PDB file of C-alpha atoms in Angstrom:
ATOM      1  CA  MET A   1     -35.285-181.829 -98.604  1.00 67.00           C
ATOM      2  CA  PHE A   2     -38.057-184.185 -97.474  1.00 72.00           C
ATOM      3  CA  LEU A   3     -40.643-182.258 -99.543  1.00 74.00           C
ATOM      4  CA  LEU A   4     -38.381-182.166-102.590  1.00 71.00           C
ATOM      5  CA  ASN A   5     -37.702-185.902-102.489  1.00 71.00           C
ATOM      6  CA  SER A   6     -41.384-186.593-101.854  1.00 76.00           C
ATOM      7  CA  VAL A   7     -42.329-184.661-104.997  1.00 76.00           C
ATOM      8  CA  VAL A   8     -39.723-186.554-107.070  1.00 72.00           C
ATOM      9  CA  LEU A   9     -40.912-189.955-105.778  1.00 73.00           C
ATOM     10  CA  VAL A  10     -44.579-189.062-106.422  1.00 79.00           C
ATOM     11  CA  LEU A  11     -43.754-188.048-109.990  1.00 75.00           C
ATOM     12  CA  VAL A  12     -41.732-191.201-110.597  1.00 69.00           C
ATOM     13  CA  THR A  13     -44.527-193.400-109.158  1.00 73.00           C
ATOM     14  CA  GLY A  14     -47.054-191.578-111.317  1.00 72.00           C
ATOM     15  CA  LEU A  15     -45.015-192.185-114.411  1.00 67.00           C
ATOM     16  CA  LEU A  16     -44.596-195.884-113.583  1.00 63.00           C
ATOM     17  CA  LEU A  17     -48.336-196.298-113.047  1.00 67.00           C
ATOM     18  CA  GLY A  18     -49.180-194.260-116.128  1.00 65.00           C
ATOM     19  CA  PRO A  19     -48.826-194.943-119.809  1.00 67.00           C
ATOM     20  CA  VAL A  20     -45.128-194.154-119.837  1.00 63.00           C
ATOM     21  CA  THR A  21     -42.991-197.217-120.273  1.00 65.00           C
ATOM     22  CA  VAL A  22     -39.313-198.047-120.647  1.00 64.00           C
ATOM     23  CA  SER A  23     -38.382-200.345-123.466  1.00 66.00           C
ATOM     24  CA  SER A  24     -36.084-203.313-123.093  1.00 67.00           C
ATOM     25  CA  PRO A  25     -33.475-202.684-124.254  1.00 75.00           C
ATOM     26  CA  VAL A  26     -33.671-198.984-123.411  1.00 67.00           C
ATOM     27  CA  LEU A  27     -34.067-196.748-126.419  1.00 73.00           C
ATOM     28  CA  PRO A  28     -31.622-193.806-126.856  1.00 78.00           C
ATOM     29  CA  ASN A  29     -34.312-191.123-126.323  1.00 77.00           C
ATOM     30  CA  GLU A  30     -35.550-192.909-123.178  1.00 69.00           C
ATOM     31  CA  ALA A  31     -31.958-193.067-121.800  1.00 76.00           C
ATOM     32  CA  VAL A  32     -31.548-189.328-122.412  1.00 80.00           C
ATOM     33  CA  ILE A  33     -34.798-188.598-120.548  1.00 75.00           C
ATOM     34  CA  LEU A  34     -33.813-190.840-117.572  1.00 74.00           C
ATOM     35  CA  VAL A  35     -30.282-189.427-117.301  1.00 81.00           C
ATOM     36  CA  SER A  36     -31.591-185.870-117.613  1.00 83.00           C
ATOM     37  CA  GLY A  37     -34.183-186.456-114.909  1.00 75.00           C
ATOM     38  CA  LEU A  38     -31.581-187.998-112.623  1.00 78.00           C
ATOM     39  CA  ALA A  39     -29.246-185.040-113.201  1.00 84.00           C
ATOM     40  CA  VAL A  40     -32.008-182.577-112.415  1.00 80.00           C
ATOM     41  CA  VAL A  41     -32.924-184.438-109.188  1.00 76.00           C
ATOM     42  CA  LEU A  42     -29.266-184.576-108.047  1.00 80.00           C
ATOM     43  CA  GLY A  43     -28.664-180.893-108.930  1.00 83.00           C
ATOM     44  CA  VAL A  44     -31.745-179.738-107.055  1.00 78.00           C
ATOM     45  CA  ASN A  45     -30.752-181.862-104.049  1.00 78.00           C
ATOM     46  CA  ALA A  46     -27.226-180.418-104.068  1.00 81.00           C
ATOM     47  CA  PHE A  47     -28.580-176.856-104.310  1.00 81.00           C
ATOM     48  CA  VAL A  48     -31.067-177.385-101.476  1.00 76.00           C
ATOM     49  CA  LEU A  49     -28.375-178.953 -99.286  1.00 77.00           C
ATOM     50  CA  ARG A  50     -25.974-176.097 -99.972  1.00 78.00           C
ATOM     51  CA  ILE A  51     -28.596-173.491 -99.061  1.00 76.00           C
ATOM     52  CA  GLY A  52     -29.856-175.441 -96.094  1.00 73.00           C
ATOM     53  CA  LEU A  53     -26.402-176.005 -94.554  1.00 76.00           C
ATOM     54  CA  VAL A  54     -25.270-172.356 -94.743  1.00 79.00           C
ATOM     55  CA  PRO A  55     -26.592-171.578 -91.234  1.00 79.00           C
ATOM     56  CA  LEU A  56     -24.846-174.699 -89.923  1.00 80.00           C
ATOM     57  CA  GLN A  57     -21.558-173.600 -91.469  1.00 80.00           C
ATOM     58  CA  ARG A  58     -21.954-170.161 -89.925  1.00 81.00           C
ATOM     59  CA  LEU A  59     -22.659-171.765 -86.557  1.00 82.00           C
ATOM     60  CA  SER A  60     -19.565-173.967 -86.958  1.00 82.00           C
ATOM     61  CA  ARG A  61     -17.353-170.941 -87.582  1.00 80.00           C
ATOM     62  CA  ALA A  62     -18.861-169.169 -84.566  1.00 80.00           C
ATOM     63  CA  MET A  63     -18.176-172.178 -82.375  1.00 79.00           C
ATOM     64  CA  ALA A  64     -14.557-172.381 -83.588  1.00 77.00           C
ATOM     65  CA  THR A  65     -13.830-168.686 -82.873  1.00 74.00           C
ATOM     66  CA  VAL A  66     -15.886-168.035 -79.734  1.00 75.00           C
ATOM     67  CA  ASP A  67     -13.981-166.253 -76.969  1.00 70.00           C
ATOM     68  CA  LEU A  68     -15.710-165.497 -73.673  1.00 69.00           C
ATOM     69  CA  LEU A  69     -13.405-162.482 -73.203  1.00 68.00           C
ATOM     70  CA  HIS A  70     -14.924-160.917 -76.339  1.00 70.00           C
ATOM     71  CA  PRO A  71     -18.655-161.119 -75.533  1.00 70.00           C
ATOM     72  CA  GLY A  72     -21.572-160.280 -77.781  1.00 66.00           C
ATOM     73  CA  ARG A  73     -20.480-162.179 -80.886  1.00 75.00           C
ATOM     74  CA  ARG A  74     -23.420-164.393 -81.917  1.00 80.00           C
ATOM     75  CA  PRO A  75     -24.418-166.121 -85.168  1.00 79.00           C
ATOM     76  CA  SER A  76     -27.676-164.817 -86.579  1.00 80.00           C
ATOM     77  CA  VAL A  77     -30.710-167.067 -86.168  1.00 81.00           C
ATOM     78  CA  THR A  78     -31.633-168.110 -89.737  1.00 76.00           C
ATOM     79  CA  GLY A  79     -32.507-171.182 -91.712  1.00 72.00           C
ATOM     80  CA  PRO A  80     -35.171-173.887 -91.283  1.00 73.00           C
ATOM     81  CA  ALA A  81     -36.948-174.262 -87.953  1.00 78.00           C
ATOM     82  CA  GLU A  82     -34.683-177.030 -86.698  1.00 78.00           C
ATOM     83  CA  MET A  83     -31.547-175.070 -87.650  1.00 79.00           C
ATOM     84  CA  ALA A  84     -32.927-171.890 -86.046  1.00 82.00           C
ATOM     85  CA  ASP A  85     -33.630-173.836 -82.825  1.00 85.00           C
ATOM     86  CA  LEU A  86     -30.082-175.170 -82.805  1.00 84.00           C
ATOM     87  CA  ILE A  87     -28.558-171.675 -83.248  1.00 85.00           C
ATOM     88  CA  THR A  88     -30.896-170.244 -80.604  1.00 87.00           C
ATOM     89  CA  THR A  89     -29.855-172.978 -78.165  1.00 87.00           C
ATOM     90  CA  TYR A  90     -26.167-172.334 -78.881  1.00 85.00           C
ATOM     91  CA  ASN A  91     -26.557-168.576 -78.311  1.00 85.00           C
ATOM     92  CA  ALA A  92     -28.344-169.243 -75.027  1.00 87.00           C
ATOM     93  CA  MET A  93     -25.547-171.572 -73.970  1.00 87.00           C
ATOM     94  CA  VAL A  94     -22.859-168.935 -74.749  1.00 84.00           C
ATOM     95  CA  ASP A  95     -24.872-166.305 -72.821  1.00 83.00           C
ATOM     96  CA  ARG A  96     -24.994-168.623 -69.822  1.00 85.00           C
ATOM     97  CA  LEU A  97     -21.265-169.363 -70.069  1.00 82.00           C
ATOM     98  CA  GLU A  98     -20.429-165.651 -70.256  1.00 77.00           C
ATOM     99  CA  ARG A  99     -22.536-164.945 -67.156  1.00 78.00           C
ATOM    100  CA  GLU A 100     -20.999-167.831 -65.238  1.00 79.00           C
ATOM    101  CA  ARG A 101     -17.485-166.769 -66.284  1.00 75.00           C
ATOM    102  CA  ALA A 102     -18.148-163.211 -65.226  1.00 73.00           C
ATOM    103  CA  LEU A 103     -19.403-164.379 -61.822  1.00 77.00           C
ATOM    104  CA  SER A 104     -16.485-166.741 -61.252  1.00 76.00           C
ATOM    105  CA  ALA A 105     -13.988-164.134 -62.442  1.00 72.00           C
ATOM    106  CA  GLY A 106     -15.594-161.580 -60.156  1.00 71.00           C
ATOM    107  CA  ARG A 107     -15.281-163.855 -57.157  1.00 78.00           C
ATOM    108  CA  ALA A 108     -11.677-164.658 -58.053  1.00 74.00           C
ATOM    109  CA  LEU A 109     -10.712-161.004 -58.485  1.00 72.00           C
ATOM    110  CA  THR A 110     -12.502-160.038 -55.279  1.00 74.00           C
ATOM    111  CA  ALA A 111     -10.557-162.707 -53.420  1.00 77.00           C
ATOM    112  CA  GLN A 112      -7.376-161.533 -55.129  1.00 73.00           C
ATOM    113  CA  GLU A 113      -7.945-157.933 -54.034  1.00 72.00           C
ATOM    114  CA  ALA A 114      -8.674-159.076 -50.475  1.00 76.00           C
ATOM    115  CA  GLU A 115      -5.421-161.066 -50.485  1.00 78.00           C
ATOM    116  CA  ARG A 116      -3.522-158.071 -51.880  1.00 75.00           C
ATOM    117  CA  HIS A 117      -4.877-155.910 -49.052  1.00 76.00           C
ATOM    118  CA  ARG A 118      -3.904-158.509 -46.452  1.00 79.00           C
ATOM    119  CA  VAL A 119      -0.372-158.888 -47.807  1.00 80.00           C
ATOM    120  CA  ALA A 120       0.055-155.128 -48.143  1.00 74.00           C
ATOM    121  CA  ARG A 121      -1.158-154.594 -44.580  1.00 76.00           C
ATOM    122  CA  GLU A 122       1.245-157.208 -43.242  1.00 78.00           C
ATOM    123  CA  LEU A 123       4.117-155.736 -45.243  1.00 77.00           C
ATOM    124  CA  HIS A 124       3.349-152.279 -43.886  1.00 70.00           C
ATOM    125  CA  ASP A 125       2.549-153.221 -40.292  1.00 74.00           C
ATOM    126  CA  GLU A 126       4.908-156.079 -39.703  1.00 78.00           C
ATOM    127  CA  VAL A 127       7.857-155.981 -42.122  1.00 80.00           C
ATOM    128  CA  GLY A 128       7.796-152.185 -42.489  1.00 79.00           C
ATOM    129  CA  GLN A 129       7.774-151.514 -38.767  1.00 81.00           C
ATOM    130  CA  THR A 130      10.473-154.095 -38.143  1.00 83.00           C
ATOM    131  CA  LEU A 131      12.728-152.528 -40.782  1.00 81.00           C
ATOM    132  CA  THR A 132      12.050-149.095 -39.363  1.00 84.00           C
ATOM    133  CA  ALA A 133      13.153-150.300 -35.926  1.00 84.00           C
ATOM    134  CA  VAL A 134      16.248-151.907 -37.434  1.00 83.00           C
ATOM    135  CA  LEU A 135      17.026-148.647 -39.289  1.00 81.00           C
ATOM    136  CA  LEU A 136      16.847-146.654 -36.088  1.00 84.00           C
ATOM    137  CA  GLN A 137      19.055-149.141 -34.239  1.00 83.00           C
ATOM    138  CA  LEU A 138      21.616-149.078 -37.022  1.00 81.00           C
ATOM    139  CA  GLY A 139      21.618-145.302 -36.847  1.00 82.00           C
ATOM    140  CA  ARG A 140      22.371-145.357 -33.132  1.00 81.00           C
ATOM    141  CA  LEU A 141      24.954-148.094 -33.675  1.00 81.00           C
ATOM    142  CA  ALA A 142      26.701-146.113 -36.392  1.00 79.00           C
ATOM    143  CA  ASP A 143      26.884-143.058 -34.129  1.00 79.00           C
ATOM    144  CA  ARG A 144      28.593-145.084 -31.359  1.00 80.00           C
ATOM    145  CA  SER A 145      30.777-147.290 -33.583  1.00 77.00           C
ATOM    146  CA  PRO A 146      34.518-146.855 -33.896  1.00 82.00           C
ATOM    147  CA  ALA A 147      35.658-144.948 -36.946  1.00 77.00           C
ATOM    148  CA  GLU A 148      36.818-148.091 -38.755  1.00 78.00           C
ATOM    149  CA  LEU A 149      33.344-149.697 -38.399  1.00 78.00           C
ATOM    150  CA  ARG A 150      31.223-146.588 -38.902  1.00 77.00           C
ATOM    151  CA  GLY A 151      31.380-146.831 -42.686  1.00 81.00           C
ATOM    152  CA  GLU A 152      30.078-150.400 -42.736  1.00 82.00           C
ATOM    153  CA  ALA A 153      27.311-149.470 -40.289  1.00 81.00           C
ATOM    154  CA  ARG A 154      26.257-146.606 -42.536  1.00 82.00           C
ATOM    155  CA  GLN A 155      26.197-148.970 -45.534  1.00 85.00           C
ATOM    156  CA  ALA A 156      23.984-151.401 -43.594  1.00 85.00           C
ATOM    157  CA  GLN A 157      21.760-148.459 -42.664  1.00 82.00           C
ATOM    158  CA  GLU A 158      21.416-147.393 -46.324  1.00 85.00           C
ATOM    159  CA  ALA A 159      20.693-150.954 -47.433  1.00 87.00           C
ATOM    160  CA  THR A 160      17.975-151.220 -44.804  1.00 85.00           C
ATOM    161  CA  ARG A 161      16.506-147.881 -45.860  1.00 84.00           C
ATOM    162  CA  SER A 162      16.505-149.022 -49.509  1.00 86.00           C
ATOM    163  CA  SER A 163      14.772-152.271 -48.510  1.00 84.00           C
ATOM    164  CA  LEU A 164      12.183-150.306 -46.518  1.00 82.00           C
ATOM    165  CA  ASP A 165      11.473-148.071 -49.504  1.00 82.00           C
ATOM    166  CA  GLU A 166      11.025-151.138 -51.725  1.00 81.00           C
ATOM    167  CA  ILE A 167       8.650-152.747 -49.203  1.00 81.00           C
ATOM    168  CA  ARG A 168       6.583-149.555 -49.163  1.00 78.00           C
ATOM    169  CA  ARG A 169       6.547-149.425 -52.980  1.00 76.00           C
ATOM    170  CA  ILE A 170       5.336-153.039 -53.194  1.00 79.00           C
ATOM    171  CA  ALA A 171       2.680-152.347 -50.568  1.00 76.00           C
ATOM    172  CA  ARG A 172       1.416-149.350 -52.567  1.00 71.00           C
ATOM    173  CA  GLN A 173       1.169-151.516 -55.703  1.00 70.00           C
ATOM    174  CA  LEU A 174      -0.711-154.229 -53.835  1.00 73.00           C
ATOM    175  CA  ARG A 175      -3.104-151.836 -52.115  1.00 72.00           C
ATOM    176  CA  PRO A 176      -3.626-148.410 -53.718  1.00 70.00           C
ATOM    177  CA  GLY A 177      -4.366-146.513 -50.493  1.00 68.00           C
ATOM    178  CA  VAL A 178      -4.409-143.217 -52.347  1.00 70.00           C
ATOM    179  CA  LEU A 179      -7.350-144.509 -54.406  1.00 74.00           C
ATOM    180  CA  GLU A 180      -9.390-145.205 -51.312  1.00 70.00           C
ATOM    181  CA  GLU A 181      -8.410-142.002 -49.541  1.00 71.00           C
ATOM    182  CA  LEU A 182      -8.143-139.351 -52.265  1.00 74.00           C
ATOM    183  CA  GLY A 183      -9.997-140.810 -55.278  1.00 80.00           C
ATOM    184  CA  LEU A 184      -9.222-141.933 -58.806  1.00 82.00           C
ATOM    185  CA  ALA A 185      -7.670-138.696 -60.086  1.00 83.00           C
ATOM    186  CA  SER A 186      -5.062-138.546 -57.340  1.00 83.00           C
ATOM    187  CA  ALA A 187      -4.359-142.285 -57.684  1.00 84.00           C
ATOM    188  CA  LEU A 188      -3.682-141.900 -61.418  1.00 86.00           C
ATOM    189  CA  ARG A 189      -1.387-138.956 -60.774  1.00 85.00           C
ATOM    190  CA  ALA A 190       0.557-141.021 -58.235  1.00 84.00           C
ATOM    191  CA  LEU A 191       0.676-143.953 -60.654  1.00 84.00           C
ATOM    192  CA  ALA A 192       2.091-141.756 -63.440  1.00 86.00           C
ATOM    193  CA  ALA A 193       4.675-140.283 -61.063  1.00 85.00           C
ATOM    194  CA  GLU A 194       5.699-143.760 -59.876  1.00 83.00           C
ATOM    195  CA  PHE A 195       6.381-145.060 -63.372  1.00 84.00           C
ATOM    196  CA  THR A 196       8.110-141.791 -64.333  1.00 83.00           C
ATOM    197  CA  ARG A 197      10.610-142.393 -61.531  1.00 73.00           C
ATOM    198  CA  GLN A 198      11.345-145.815 -63.050  1.00 70.00           C
ATOM    199  CA  GLY A 199      12.767-144.323 -66.246  1.00 73.00           C
ATOM    200  CA  LEU A 200       9.544-144.058 -68.288  1.00 82.00           C
ATOM    201  CA  THR A 201       8.171-140.565 -68.839  1.00 86.00           C
ATOM    202  CA  VAL A 202       4.401-140.765 -68.311  1.00 86.00           C
ATOM    203  CA  ARG A 203       2.444-137.685 -69.325  1.00 87.00           C
ATOM    204  CA  LEU A 204      -0.923-137.292 -67.634  1.00 84.00           C
ATOM    205  CA  GLU A 205      -3.404-135.524 -69.870  1.00 80.00           C
ATOM    206  CA  SER A 206      -6.245-133.432 -68.421  1.00 66.00           C
ATOM    207  CA  ARG A 207      -9.342-133.408 -70.582  1.00 61.00           C
ATOM    208  CA  SER A 208     -12.469-133.170 -68.461  1.00 63.00           C
ATOM    209  CA  PRO A 209     -13.726-133.659 -64.900  1.00 69.00           C
ATOM    210  CA  LEU A 210     -14.041-137.284 -63.900  1.00 72.00           C
ATOM    211  CA  PRO A 211     -17.537-138.675 -63.293  1.00 70.00           C
ATOM    212  CA  LEU A 212     -18.426-140.053 -59.915  1.00 77.00           C
ATOM    213  CA  LEU A 213     -17.766-143.757 -60.440  1.00 80.00           C
ATOM    214  CA  ALA A 214     -18.601-146.653 -58.149  1.00 82.00           C
ATOM    215  CA  ASP A 215     -15.745-148.007 -56.042  1.00 80.00           C
ATOM    216  CA  ASP A 216     -15.441-151.241 -58.068  1.00 81.00           C
ATOM    217  CA  VAL A 217     -15.343-149.274 -61.329  1.00 85.00           C
ATOM    218  CA  GLU A 218     -12.634-146.941 -60.015  1.00 86.00           C
ATOM    219  CA  LEU A 219     -10.613-149.982 -58.947  1.00 86.00           C
ATOM    220  CA  VAL A 220     -10.969-151.517 -62.434  1.00 87.00           C
ATOM    221  CA  VAL A 221      -9.819-148.255 -64.085  1.00 88.00           C
ATOM    222  CA  TYR A 222      -6.810-148.049 -61.724  1.00 87.00           C
ATOM    223  CA  ARG A 223      -5.812-151.687 -62.166  1.00 86.00           C
ATOM    224  CA  VAL A 224      -6.099-151.528 -65.979  1.00 90.00           C
ATOM    225  CA  ALA A 225      -3.933-148.394 -66.046  1.00 89.00           C
ATOM    226  CA  GLN A 226      -1.444-150.025 -63.675  1.00 87.00           C
ATOM    227  CA  GLU A 227      -1.204-153.208 -65.737  1.00 88.00           C
ATOM    228  CA  ALA A 228      -0.951-151.312 -69.041  1.00 88.00           C
ATOM    229  CA  LEU A 229       1.905-149.120 -67.759  1.00 88.00           C
ATOM    230  CA  THR A 230       3.592-152.179 -66.309  1.00 86.00           C
ATOM    231  CA  ASN A 231       3.530-153.813 -69.738  1.00 85.00           C
ATOM    232  CA  VAL A 232       4.905-150.632 -71.306  1.00 85.00           C
ATOM    233  CA  ALA A 233       7.755-150.457 -68.810  1.00 83.00           C
ATOM    234  CA  ARG A 234       8.641-154.157 -69.150  1.00 82.00           C
ATOM    235  CA  HIS A 235       8.020-155.101 -72.758  1.00 80.00           C
ATOM    236  CA  ALA A 236       7.380-152.114 -75.032  1.00 78.00           C
ATOM    237  CA  GLY A 237      10.885-150.613 -75.111  1.00 80.00           C
ATOM    238  CA  ALA A 238       9.282-147.211 -74.891  1.00 81.00           C
ATOM    239  CA  ASP A 239      10.579-144.060 -73.201  1.00 83.00           C
ATOM    240  CA  ARG A 240       7.322-142.076 -73.330  1.00 85.00           C
ATOM    241  CA  ALA A 241       3.713-142.879 -72.503  1.00 88.00           C
ATOM    242  CA  ALA A 242       0.497-140.889 -72.142  1.00 88.00           C
ATOM    243  CA  LEU A 243      -2.342-141.597 -69.735  1.00 89.00           C
ATOM    244  CA  SER A 244      -5.702-139.891 -70.056  1.00 87.00           C
ATOM    245  CA  VAL A 245      -9.247-140.237 -68.766  1.00 87.00           C
ATOM    246  CA  ARG A 246     -12.153-138.374 -70.294  1.00 84.00           C
ATOM    247  CA  ALA A 247     -15.860-138.380 -69.550  1.00 81.00           C
ATOM    248  CA  THR A 248     -18.645-137.953 -72.081  1.00 78.00           C
ATOM    249  CA  GLU A 249     -22.420-138.216 -71.985  1.00 78.00           C
ATOM    250  CA  ARG A 250     -22.121-141.825 -73.140  1.00 82.00           C
ATOM    251  CA  GLY A 251     -19.464-143.034 -70.748  1.00 83.00           C
ATOM    252  CA  THR A 252     -15.885-142.798 -69.528  1.00 86.00           C
ATOM    253  CA  GLU A 253     -12.756-143.618 -71.476  1.00 87.00           C
ATOM    254  CA  LEU A 254      -9.296-144.539 -70.179  1.00 88.00           C
ATOM    255  CA  LEU A 255      -6.555-144.345 -72.803  1.00 90.00           C
ATOM    256  CA  ILE A 256      -2.904-145.405 -72.456  1.00 89.00           C
ATOM    257  CA  ARG A 257      -0.510-144.807 -75.356  1.00 88.00           C
ATOM    258  CA  ASP A 258       3.218-145.412 -75.763  1.00 87.00           C
ATOM    259  CA  ASN A 259       5.910-144.968 -78.419  1.00 85.00           C
ATOM    260  CA  GLY A 260       7.297-148.495 -78.137  1.00 82.00           C
ATOM    261  CA  LYS A 261       7.722-151.339 -80.598  1.00 81.00           C
ATOM    262  CA  GLY A 262       4.147-152.580 -80.392  1.00 77.00           C
ATOM    263  CA  ILE A 263       2.973-156.068 -79.541  1.00 75.00           C
ATOM    264  CA  GLY A 264       3.212-157.423 -83.109  1.00 68.00           C
ATOM    265  CA  ARG A 265       1.849-160.906 -83.532  1.00 69.00           C
ATOM    266  CA  ALA A 266       2.500-161.919 -79.969  1.00 65.00           C
ATOM    267  CA  GLU A 267      -0.331-163.704 -78.224  1.00 70.00           C
ATOM    268  CA  GLU A 268      -2.150-161.951 -75.405  1.00 71.00           C
ATOM    269  CA  GLY A 269      -0.576-162.820 -72.111  1.00 73.00           C
ATOM    270  CA  ALA A 270      -2.006-163.116 -68.626  1.00 74.00           C
ATOM    271  CA  GLY A 271      -1.803-159.381 -68.060  1.00 79.00           C
ATOM    272  CA  ILE A 272      -3.975-158.459 -71.038  1.00 83.00           C
ATOM    273  CA  ARG A 273      -6.438-161.262 -70.344  1.00 82.00           C
ATOM    274  CA  GLY A 274      -6.607-160.025 -66.763  1.00 82.00           C
ATOM    275  CA  MET A 275      -7.471-156.541 -67.980  1.00 84.00           C
ATOM    276  CA  ARG A 276     -10.221-157.958 -70.195  1.00 85.00           C
ATOM    277  CA  GLU A 277     -11.690-159.912 -67.295  1.00 82.00           C
ATOM    278  CA  ARG A 278     -11.693-156.841 -65.088  1.00 83.00           C
ATOM    279  CA  ALA A 279     -13.394-154.853 -67.817  1.00 85.00           C
ATOM    280  CA  LEU A 280     -16.150-157.436 -68.164  1.00 82.00           C
ATOM    281  CA  LEU A 281     -16.898-157.239 -64.439  1.00 80.00           C
ATOM    282  CA  VAL A 282     -18.179-153.657 -64.777  1.00 82.00           C
ATOM    283  CA  GLY A 283     -19.733-154.007 -68.257  1.00 81.00           C
ATOM    284  CA  ALA A 284     -16.808-152.227 -69.942  1.00 85.00           C
ATOM    285  CA  SER A 285     -14.911-153.091 -73.121  1.00 85.00           C
ATOM    286  CA  LEU A 286     -11.159-153.197 -73.710  1.00 87.00           C
ATOM    287  CA  ALA A 287      -9.521-152.646 -77.079  1.00 86.00           C
ATOM    288  CA  LEU A 288      -5.854-152.819 -78.096  1.00 86.00           C
ATOM    289  CA  GLU A 289      -4.374-151.188 -81.178  1.00 85.00           C
ATOM    290  CA  SER A 290      -0.763-151.714 -82.151  1.00 79.00           C
ATOM    291  CA  ALA A 291       1.486-151.137 -85.123  1.00 71.00           C
ATOM    292  CA  PRO A 292       5.185-152.008 -85.510  1.00 69.00           C
ATOM    293  CA  GLY A 293       7.290-149.013 -84.541  1.00 68.00           C
ATOM    294  CA  ARG A 294       4.255-146.918 -83.663  1.00 77.00           C
ATOM    295  CA  GLY A 295       3.553-148.189 -80.160  1.00 83.00           C
ATOM    296  CA  THR A 296       0.465-149.631 -78.554  1.00 87.00           C
ATOM    297  CA  GLN A 297      -2.814-148.036 -77.505  1.00 87.00           C
ATOM    298  CA  VAL A 298      -4.992-149.531 -74.765  1.00 89.00           C
ATOM    299  CA  ARG A 299      -8.531-148.203 -74.554  1.00 90.00           C
ATOM    300  CA  LEU A 300     -10.975-148.963 -71.754  1.00 90.00           C
ATOM    301  CA  TRP A 301     -14.544-147.794 -72.407  1.00 89.00           C
ATOM    302  CA  ILE A 302     -17.077-147.776 -69.584  1.00 87.00           C
ATOM    303  CA  PRO A 303     -20.599-146.937 -70.789  1.00 86.00           C
ATOM    304  CA  SER A 304     -22.801-144.664 -68.739  1.00 78.00           C
ATOM    305  CA  GLY A 305     -25.080-146.432 -66.354  1.00 62.00           C
ATOM    306  CA  PRO A 306     -25.757-146.934 -62.697  1.00 45.00           C
ATOM    307  CA  THR A 307     -22.001-146.994 -61.977  1.00 45.00           C
ATOM    308  CA  SER A 308     -21.499-143.319 -62.918  1.00 42.00           C
ATOM    309  CA  THR A 309     -23.338-140.155 -62.033  1.00 41.00           C
ATOM    310  CA  THR A 310     -22.387-136.470 -62.006  1.00 39.00           C
ATOM    311  CA  PRO A 311     -18.857-135.193 -62.524  1.00 41.00           C
ATOM    312  CA  ARG A 312     -16.631-134.508 -59.558  1.00 43.00           C
ATOM    313  CA  SER A 313     -15.590-131.028 -58.594  1.00 39.00           C
ATOM    314  CA  ASP A 314     -12.588-129.299 -60.151  1.00 39.00           C
ATOM    315  CA  SER A 315     -10.303-130.720 -57.458  1.00 40.00           C
ATOM    316  CA  ALA A 316     -10.747-134.158 -58.997  1.00 41.00           C
ATOM    317  CA  HIS A 317      -9.452-133.213 -62.423  1.00 42.00           C
ATOM    318  CA  VAL A 318      -6.810-135.512 -63.823  1.00 45.00           C
TER     319      VAL A 318
END
């Protein structure tokens, strides 16, 4: 724009210093030339501004739609040098924000898992053992109670047993011991069986041996599957779901499908955002596909890398 206006001013100055003159009053042909020249200058300026501001408009759209849970979206570096520097600086800022968010989310989730383990351990060791002792005492009390009180004692015993089972179920959800002891395949089988007992039929599909994943990656896969099935049981209105894990040369895929009503236009809640944050911690991507009346599909894709190596033996098939 500076060069264009400089050329126009130089030409106008040259004309004023040259033999060209403007009559007083202005003649019709001189007025046509002046108006035409002004129109050309304004049109060229408008065209140059429109072309020059396209990168800025693209940057503005990127800034308005940026989401740190959907990384990798960057405006292309184009335009004049100053505009290119601005876009480059913006991209570097978003990269830094994504790294900082991933680190902070990682620390928060690590602390959350540690707290889950602590609560689960206390539920199992303290509350669970106390209820077990109460259950045994109620059993002895029911055996020695008069006939008219034996029924109430048995009811108290059954209520205590039901509470103990619920405490154990909550402890398993907080701390997936089967994942630590038997691996991901067994943990997913137990997860499918747990949700099946709650009225939702979960079919576990066997496709290929699981790769040997790092502990943090296995935990992410388990937690994403757990959260996805929880959403299906609570919100989807579905009676069937399918859970599958398959390994390829390029990575590992976790897929959860249901036959529910879909998520429609509902905004993503804390559960889905939590799944996205967990996926980012291990360099994975999470995608949701939903259609009204056709259910929802949650896909977690973990690319091959240092977190996965050779497949497990046949005993680890899902």
